[in-house]
C-alpha angles and dihedrals in degrees: 000000000000123000113247103253093205098050094092093054091046089052090047094049091045089052091048091051091047089052094047096045091049090047088049093048093049094045092051090047094050091047094050093050089054088049097050089048092054095047116083122222099256097201096036095237093178090053092045090060092053093045091050096042100095093042087049091053087047095055098038126220104289092052124126114199139176121239134222128177145169088235131075101198107120090214090064090061091045091054089049087050094051093044089047095048123160086030106088110232118195126187112239095347125158098245130140094246127045124191116216119207113190130181095201141032114267142135099299095179089053094045085052097047091054085059096038096255133137123218108244098174141342110228092185129240091069097303112132132178115210135175124218114247 
């Protein structure tokens, strides 16, 4: 049986492909890490978890609550849903409790009255727990 005269070239080519693939993966990973460090969290997810921690404890993990806000950006609702999980937060739903997420100080009780909501507790930082009338 004769040795394959191309087998050395094939092994060398496969080794080169493996080395280049590894280099490309490491280069991509290091660039992505640098990019992630440079980008800011637009919705401050870490801060949202801290803001909503007390109301999350108050409601318990099996709760379903409505949601109101002075902001219309859907990303704000998504960040609140993430921070409150496993509490199910549903926009404009007919539930007993409604969580208010506000970006600035205002008359929260008046805001609630306009929407037939009674203030249960102000948790500070623009987080308000309402009850439906």
